[in-house]
JSON list of C-alpha atoms and ligand atoms in Angstrom, two decimals:
[
{"chain": "A", "resi": 287, "resn": "MET", "atom": "CA", "xyz": [0.00, 0.00, 0.00]},
{"chain": "A", "resi": 288, "resn": "GLU", "atom": "CA", "xyz": [1.05, 3.59, -0.63]},
{"chain": "A", "resi": 289, "resn": "ILE", "atom": "CA", "xyz": [2.37, 5.53, 2.36]},
{"chain": "A", "resi": 290, "resn": "ASP", "atom": "CA", "xyz": [0.38, 8.72, 2.99]},
{"chain": "A", "resi": 291, "resn": "ILE", "atom": "CA", "xyz": [1.62, 10.32, 6.23]},
{"chain": "A", "resi": 292, "resn": "GLY", "atom": "CA", "xyz": [1.99, 13.90, 4.99]},
{"chain": "A", "resi": 293, "resn": "ILE", "atom": "CA", "xyz": [5.69, 13.78, 4.04]},
{"chain": "A", "resi": 294, "resn": "GLU", "atom": "CA", "xyz": [6.55, 13.76, 0.31]},
{"chain": "A", "resi": 295, "resn": "PRO", "atom": "CA", "xyz": [8.10, 10.47, -0.93]},
{"chain": "A", "resi": 296, "resn": "LYS", "atom": "CA", "xyz": [11.34, 12.25, -1.92]},
{"chain": "A", "resi": 297, "resn": "ASN", "atom": "CA", "xyz": [11.64, 13.75, 1.55]},
{"chain": "A", "resi": 298, "resn": "ARG", "atom": "CA", "xyz": [10.88, 10.44, 3.24]},
{"chain": "A", "resi": 299, "resn": "GLU", "atom": "CA", "xyz": [13.66, 8.92, 1.15]},
{"chain": "A", "resi": 300, "resn": "HIS", "atom": "CA", "xyz": [16.16, 11.64, 2.16]},
{"chain": "A", "resi": 301, "resn": "ILE", "atom": "CA", "xyz": [15.36, 11.26, 5.85]},
{"chain": "A", "resi": 302, "resn": "ALA", "atom": "CA", "xyz": [15.49, 7.44, 5.68]},
{"chain": "A", "resi": 303, "resn": "ALA", "atom": "CA", "xyz": [18.93, 7.62, 4.03]},
{"chain": "A", "resi": 304, "resn": "ALA", "atom": "CA", "xyz": [20.26, 10.00, 6.70]},
{"chain": "A", "resi": 305, "resn": "LEU", "atom": "CA", "xyz": [18.65, 7.97, 9.48]},
{"chain": "A", "resi": 306, "resn": "SER", "atom": "CA", "xyz": [20.33, 4.83, 8.10]},
{"chain": "A", "resi": 307, "resn": "ARG", "atom": "CA", "xyz": [23.66, 6.55, 8.74]},
{"chain": "A", "resi": 308, "resn": "VAL", "atom": "CA", "xyz": [22.61, 7.25, 12.34]},
{"chain": "A", "resi": 309, "resn": "GLN", "atom": "CA", "xyz": [21.64, 3.57, 12.62]},
{"chain": "A", "resi": 310, "resn": "ALA", "atom": "CA", "xyz": [25.00, 2.44, 11.18]},
{"chain": "A", "resi": 311, "resn": "ASP", "atom": "CA", "xyz": [26.94, 4.74, 13.52]},
{"chain": "A", "resi": 312, "resn": "THR", "atom": "CA", "xyz": [24.90, 3.49, 16.49]},
{"chain": "A", "resi": 313, "resn": "PHE", "atom": "CA", "xyz": [25.44, -0.16, 15.52]},
{"chain": "A", "resi": 314, "resn": "THR", "atom": "CA", "xyz": [29.19, 0.32, 15.04]},
{"chain": "A", "resi": 315, "resn": "LEU", "atom": "CA", "xyz": [29.47, 2.11, 18.38]},
{"chain": "A", "resi": 316, "resn": "TYR", "atom": "CA", "xyz": [27.41, -0.69, 19.98]},
{"chain": "A", "resi": 317, "resn": "LEU", "atom": "CA", "xyz": [29.85, -3.32, 18.68]},
{"chain": "A", "resi": 318, "resn": "LYS", "atom": "CA", "xyz": [32.91, -1.29, 19.68]},
{"chain": "A", "resi": 319, "resn": "THR", "atom": "CA", "xyz": [31.53, -0.85, 23.21]},
{"chain": "A", "resi": 320, "resn": "HIS", "atom": "CA", "xyz": [30.77, -4.57, 23.51]},
{"chain": "A", "resi": 321, "resn": "ASP", "atom": "CA", "xyz": [34.27, -5.38, 22.21]},
{"chain": "A", "resi": 322, "resn": "TYR", "atom": "CA", "xyz": [35.73, -3.13, 24.91]},
{"chain": "A", "resi": 323, "resn": "HIS", "atom": "CA", "xyz": [33.53, -4.78, 27.58]},
{"chain": "A", "resi": 324, "resn": "TRP", "atom": "CA", "xyz": [35.11, -8.11, 26.62]},
{"chain": "A", "resi": 325, "resn": "ASN", "atom": "CA", "xyz": [38.69, -6.98, 26.14]},
{"chain": "A", "resi": 326, "resn": "VAL", "atom": "CA", "xyz": [39.38, -4.18, 28.62]},
{"chain": "A", "resi": 327, "resn": "THR", "atom": "CA", "xyz": [42.26, -4.80, 31.05]},
{"chain": "A", "resi": 328, "resn": "GLY", "atom": "CA", "xyz": [44.04, -2.88, 33.81]},
{"chain": "A", "resi": 329, "resn": "LYS", "atom": "CA", "xyz": [43.32, -1.12, 37.11]},
{"chain": "A", "resi": 330, "resn": "MET", "atom": "CA", "xyz": [39.94, 0.21, 35.93]},
{"chain": "A", "resi": 331, "resn": "PHE", "atom": "CA", "xyz": [38.78, -3.23, 34.72]},
{"chain": "A", "resi": 332, "resn": "ARG", "atom": "CA", "xyz": [35.77, -3.61, 37.01]},
{"chain": "A", "resi": 333, "resn": "THR", "atom": "CA", "xyz": [34.48, -0.04, 36.52]},
{"chain": "A", "resi": 334, "resn": "LEU", "atom": "CA", "xyz": [34.89, -0.07, 32.75]},
{"chain": "A", "resi": 335, "resn": "HIS", "atom": "CA", "xyz": [33.64, -3.63, 32.22]},
{"chain": "A", "resi": 336, "resn": "VAL", "atom": "CA", "xyz": [30.38, -2.77, 34.03]},
{"chain": "A", "resi": 337, "resn": "MET", "atom": "CA", "xyz": [30.05, 0.73, 32.54]},
{"chain": "A", "resi": 338, "resn": "PHE", "atom": "CA", "xyz": [30.56, -0.56, 28.98]},
{"chain": "A", "resi": 339, "resn": "GLU", "atom": "CA", "xyz": [27.85, -3.18, 29.56]},
{"chain": "A", "resi": 340, "resn": "GLU", "atom": "CA", "xyz": [25.31, -0.50, 30.52]},
{"chain": "A", "resi": 341, "resn": "GLN", "atom": "CA", "xyz": [26.31, 1.48, 27.44]},
{"chain": "A", "resi": 342, "resn": "TYR", "atom": "CA", "xyz": [26.16, -1.34, 24.89]},
{"chain": "A", "resi": 343, "resn": "ASN", "atom": "CA", "xyz": [22.75, -2.47, 26.18]},
{"chain": "A", "resi": 344, "resn": "GLU", "atom": "CA", "xyz": [21.41, 1.06, 25.70]},
{"chain": "A", "resi": 345, "resn": "LEU", "atom": "CA", "xyz": [22.91, 1.29, 22.18]},
{"chain": "A", "resi": 346, "resn": "TRP", "atom": "CA", "xyz": [21.50, -2.11, 21.18]},
{"chain": "A", "resi": 347, "resn": "LEU", "atom": "CA", "xyz": [17.95, -1.04, 22.03]},
{"chain": "A", "resi": 348, "resn": "ALA", "atom": "CA", "xyz": [18.48, 2.26, 20.21]},
{"chain": "A", "resi": 349, "resn": "VAL", "atom": "CA", "xyz": [19.59, 0.54, 16.97]},
{"chain": "A", "resi": 350, "resn": "ASP", "atom": "CA", "xyz": [16.21, -1.21, 16.86]},
{"chain": "A", "resi": 351, "resn": "ARG", "atom": "CA", "xyz": [14.23, 1.99, 17.40]},
{"chain": "A", "resi": 352, "resn": "ILE", "atom": "CA", "xyz": [16.16, 3.81, 14.66]},
{"chain": "A", "resi": 353, "resn": "ALA", "atom": "CA", "xyz": [15.83, 0.90, 12.19]},
{"chain": "A", "resi": 354, "resn": "GLU", "atom": "CA", "xyz": [12.10, 0.70, 12.83]},
{"chain": "A", "resi": 355, "resn": "ARG", "atom": "CA", "xyz": [11.71, 4.43, 12.13]},
{"chain": "A", "resi": 356, "resn": "VAL", "atom": "CA", "xyz": [13.48, 3.89, 8.78]},
{"chain": "A", "resi": 357, "resn": "ARG", "atom": "CA", "xyz": [10.93, 1.13, 8.05]},
{"chain": "A", "resi": 358, "resn": "ALA", "atom": "CA", "xyz": [7.99, 3.33, 9.08]},
{"chain": "A", "resi": 359, "resn": "LEU", "atom": "CA", "xyz": [9.23, 5.90, 6.54]},
{"chain": "A", "resi": 360, "resn": "GLY", "atom": "CA", "xyz": [8.96, 3.18, 3.88]},
{"chain": "A", "resi": 361, "resn": "PHE", "atom": "CA", "xyz": [12.57, 2.13, 3.28]},
{"chain": "A", "resi": 362, "resn": "PRO", "atom": "CA", "xyz": [14.75, -0.89, 4.07]},
{"chain": "A", "resi": 363, "resn": "ALA", "atom": "CA", "xyz": [16.88, -0.66, 7.22]},
{"chain": "A", "resi": 364, "resn": "PRO", "atom": "CA", "xyz": [20.54, -1.67, 6.76]},
{"chain": "A", "resi": 365, "resn": "GLY", "atom": "CA", "xyz": [21.05, -5.11, 8.33]},
{"chain": "A", "resi": 366, "resn": "THR", "atom": "CA", "xyz": [24.33, -6.53, 7.07]},
{"chain": "A", "resi": 367, "resn": "TYR", "atom": "CA", "xyz": [27.90, -5.77, 8.20]},
{"chain": "A", "resi": 368, "resn": "ARG", "atom": "CA", "xyz": [28.74, -4.79, 4.62]},
{"chain": "A", "resi": 369, "resn": "LYS", "atom": "CA", "xyz": [25.95, -2.19, 4.39]},
{"chain": "A", "resi": 370, "resn": "LEU", "atom": "CA", "xyz": [26.56, -0.87, 7.90]},
{"chain": "A", "resi": 371, "resn": "LEU", "atom": "CA", "xyz": [30.27, -0.45, 7.17]},
{"chain": "A", "resi": 372, "resn": "THR", "atom": "CA", "xyz": [29.61, 1.60, 4.04]},
{"chain": "A", "resi": 373, "resn": "LEU", "atom": "CA", "xyz": [27.25, 3.88, 5.99]},
{"chain": "A", "resi": 374, "resn": "THR", "atom": "CA", "xyz": [29.08, 4.48, 9.27]},
{"chain": "A", "resi": 375, "resn": "SER", "atom": "CA", "xyz": [31.58, 7.26, 9.99]},
{"chain": "A", "resi": 376, "resn": "ILE", "atom": "CA", "xyz": [33.02, 5.39, 12.99]},
{"chain": "A", "resi": 377, "resn": "LYS", "atom": "CA", "xyz": [36.28, 3.54, 12.38]},
{"chain": "A", "resi": 378, "resn": "GLU", "atom": "CA", "xyz": [36.89, -0.01, 13.59]},
{"chain": "A", "resi": 379, "resn": "ASP", "atom": "CA", "xyz": [40.06, -0.73, 15.61]},
{"chain": "A", "resi": 380, "resn": "GLU", "atom": "CA", "xyz": [43.00, -2.55, 14.04]},
{"chain": "A", "resi": 381, "resn": "THR", "atom": "CA", "xyz": [44.22, -3.72, 17.47]},
{"chain": "A", "resi": 382, "resn": "THR", "atom": "CA", "xyz": [42.80, -3.70, 21.01]},
{"chain": "A", "resi": 383, "resn": "PRO", "atom": "CA", "xyz": [43.45, -0.28, 22.61]},
{"chain": "A", "resi": 384, "resn": "ARG", "atom": "CA", "xyz": [44.65, 0.28, 26.19]},
{"chain": "A", "resi": 385, "resn": "ALA", "atom": "CA", "xyz": [41.88, 1.15, 28.68]},
{"chain": "A", "resi": 386, "resn": "GLU", "atom": "CA", "xyz": [42.40, 4.95, 28.50]},
{"chain": "A", "resi": 387, "resn": "ASP", "atom": "CA", "xyz": [42.43, 4.86, 24.71]},
{"chain": "A", "resi": 388, "resn": "MET", "atom": "CA", "xyz": [39.19, 2.86, 24.77]},
{"chain": "A", "resi": 389, "resn": "ILE", "atom": "CA", "xyz": [37.60, 5.70, 26.74]},
{"chain": "A", "resi": 390, "resn": "ARG", "atom": "CA", "xyz": [38.92, 8.27, 24.24]},
{"chain": "A", "resi": 391, "resn": "ALA", "atom": "CA", "xyz": [37.68, 6.21, 21.29]},
{"chain": "A", "resi": 392, "resn": "LEU", "atom": "CA", "xyz": [34.21, 5.96, 22.85]},
{"chain": "A", "resi": 393, "resn": "VAL", "atom": "CA", "xyz": [34.08, 9.73, 23.48]},
{"chain": "A", "resi": 394, "resn": "HIS", "atom": "CA", "xyz": [34.87, 10.23, 19.77]},
{"chain": "A", "resi": 395, "resn": "GLY", "atom": "CA", "xyz": [32.27, 7.60, 18.86]},
{"chain": "A", "resi": 396, "resn": "HIS", "atom": "CA", "xyz": [29.49, 9.21, 20.90]},
{"chain": "A", "resi": 397, "resn": "GLU", "atom": "CA", "xyz": [30.39, 12.64, 19.51]},
{"chain": "A", "resi": 398, "resn": "THR", "atom": "CA", "xyz": [30.30, 11.23, 15.98]},
{"chain": "A", "resi": 399, "resn": "VAL", "atom": "CA", "xyz": [26.80, 9.80, 16.42]},
{"chain": "A", "resi": 400, "resn": "ALA", "atom": "CA", "xyz": [25.67, 13.10, 17.98]},
{"chain": "A", "resi": 401, "resn": "ARG", "atom": "CA", "xyz": [26.90, 14.96, 14.86]},
{"chain": "A", "resi": 402, "resn": "THR", "atom": "CA", "xyz": [25.23, 12.52, 12.44]},
{"chain": "A", "resi": 403, "resn": "ALA", "atom": "CA", "xyz": [22.01, 12.74, 14.47]},
{"chain": "A", "resi": 404, "resn": "ARG", "atom": "CA", "xyz": [22.17, 16.55, 14.51]},
{"chain": "A", "resi": 405, "resn": "SER", "atom": "CA", "xyz": [22.57, 16.88, 10.73]},
{"chain": "A", "resi": 406, "resn": "THR", "atom": "CA", "xyz": [19.72, 14.38, 10.22]},
{"chain": "A", "resi": 407, "resn": "PHE", "atom": "CA", "xyz": [17.56, 16.38, 12.65]},
{"chain": "A", "resi": 408, "resn": "ARG", "atom": "CA", "xyz": [17.87, 19.46, 10.40]},
{"chain": "A", "resi": 409, "resn": "LEU", "atom": "CA", "xyz": [16.49, 17.52, 7.41]},
{"chain": "A", "resi": 410, "resn": "ALA", "atom": "CA", "xyz": [13.66, 16.03, 9.46]},
{"chain": "A", "resi": 411, "resn": "GLU", "atom": "CA", "xyz": [12.77, 19.42, 10.95]},
{"chain": "A", "resi": 412, "resn": "GLU", "atom": "CA", "xyz": [12.50, 21.06, 7.51]},
{"chain": "A", "resi": 413, "resn": "VAL", "atom": "CA", "xyz": [9.80, 18.62, 6.39]},
{"chain": "A", "resi": 414, "resn": "HIS", "atom": "CA", "xyz": [7.97, 18.46, 9.75]},
{"chain": "A", "resi": 415, "resn": "ASP", "atom": "CA", "xyz": [8.90, 14.85, 10.52]},
{"chain": "A", "resi": 416, "resn": "GLN", "atom": "CA", "xyz": [8.30, 15.21, 14.26]},
{"chain": "A", "resi": 417, "resn": "PRO", "atom": "CA", "xyz": [8.66, 11.51, 15.21]},
{"chain": "A", "resi": 418, "resn": "THR", "atom": "CA", "xyz": [12.15, 11.44, 13.66]},
{"chain": "A", "resi": 419, "resn": "CYS", "atom": "CA", "xyz": [13.02, 14.76, 15.37]},
{"chain": "A", "resi": 420, "resn": "ASP", "atom": "CA", "xyz": [11.80, 13.34, 18.70]},
{"chain": "A", "resi": 421, "resn": "LEU", "atom": "CA", "xyz": [13.85, 10.15, 18.30]},
{"chain": "A", "resi": 422, "resn": "LEU", "atom": "CA", "xyz": [16.96, 12.11, 17.29]},
{"chain": "A", "resi": 423, "resn": "THR", "atom": "CA", "xyz": [16.58, 14.56, 20.19]},
{"chain": "A", "resi": 424, "resn": "GLN", "atom": "CA", "xyz": [16.56, 11.60, 22.60]},
{"chain": "A", "resi": 425, "resn": "ARG", "atom": "CA", "xyz": [19.59, 10.07, 20.87]},
{"chain": "A", "resi": 426, "resn": "MET", "atom": "CA", "xyz": [21.59, 13.34, 20.99]},
{"chain": "A", "resi": 427, "resn": "GLN", "atom": "CA", "xyz": [20.83, 13.65, 24.71]},
{"chain": "A", "resi": 428, "resn": "VAL", "atom": "CA", "xyz": [22.13, 10.14, 25.40]},
{"chain": "A", "resi": 429, "resn": "HIS", "atom": "CA", "xyz": [25.27, 10.52, 23.26]},
{"chain": "A", "resi": 430, "resn": "GLU", "atom": "CA", "xyz": [26.19, 13.94, 24.66]},
{"chain": "A", "resi": 431, "resn": "LYS", "atom": "CA", "xyz": [25.62, 12.79, 28.25]},
{"chain": "A", "resi": 432, "resn": "THR", "atom": "CA", "xyz": [27.61, 9.57, 27.73]},
{"chain": "A", "resi": 433, "resn": "ALA", "atom": "CA", "xyz": [30.46, 11.51, 26.08]},
{"chain": "A", "resi": 434, "resn": "TRP", "atom": "CA", "xyz": [30.57, 13.80, 29.14]},
{"chain": "A", "resi": 435, "resn": "MET", "atom": "CA", "xyz": [30.65, 10.85, 31.56]},
{"chain": "A", "resi": 436, "resn": "LEU", "atom": "CA", "xyz": [33.44, 9.14, 29.64]},
{"chain": "A", "resi": 437, "resn": "ARG", "atom": "CA", "xyz": [35.39, 12.40, 29.27]},
{"chain": "A", "resi": 438, "resn": "SER", "atom": "CA", "xyz": [35.14, 12.88, 33.05]},
{"chain": "A", "resi": 439, "resn": "LEU", "atom": "CA", "xyz": [37.06, 9.61, 33.61]},
{"chain": "A", "resi": 440, "resn": "LEU", "atom": "CA", "xyz": [40.06, 11.15, 31.87]},
{"chain": "A", "resi": 441, "resn": "GLU", "atom": "CA", "xyz": [40.26, 14.33, 33.98]},
{"chain": "B", "resi": 595, "resn": "FE2", "atom": "FE1", "xyz": [29.37, -9.62, 29.60]}
]
């Protein structure tokens, strides 16, 4: 059936494409955080192991909400590593970083998703796609707060 929600098909397509990049960034940051949960070592092991678990669980639930918004706009959500890798702006690690470098990498990751979400928000706002704006506002809040908490560990 045709989709008739008051957003032009071309605009729905633009927002879905931008939102897919937010989804890919969120997925890549999810996997990086879970990787760090498994592989962190050192004096901060307990703190970071537990903190990373809280963070990857939150990111995992968010990936689903973002993907389902892409579907509600009428487009396929990226669901393979290959597609996600072409869409994300977050780099994978070549080797396992030291604990402090993990924290730095996650700050960069959360800031990256916040930027992708913010540029997508502008598109969604222009065409009055309030549900996407609402979702992105919530995501920016989480990423900016998490970046602050991680940054605080380094001070
Ligand atoms: Fe675990």
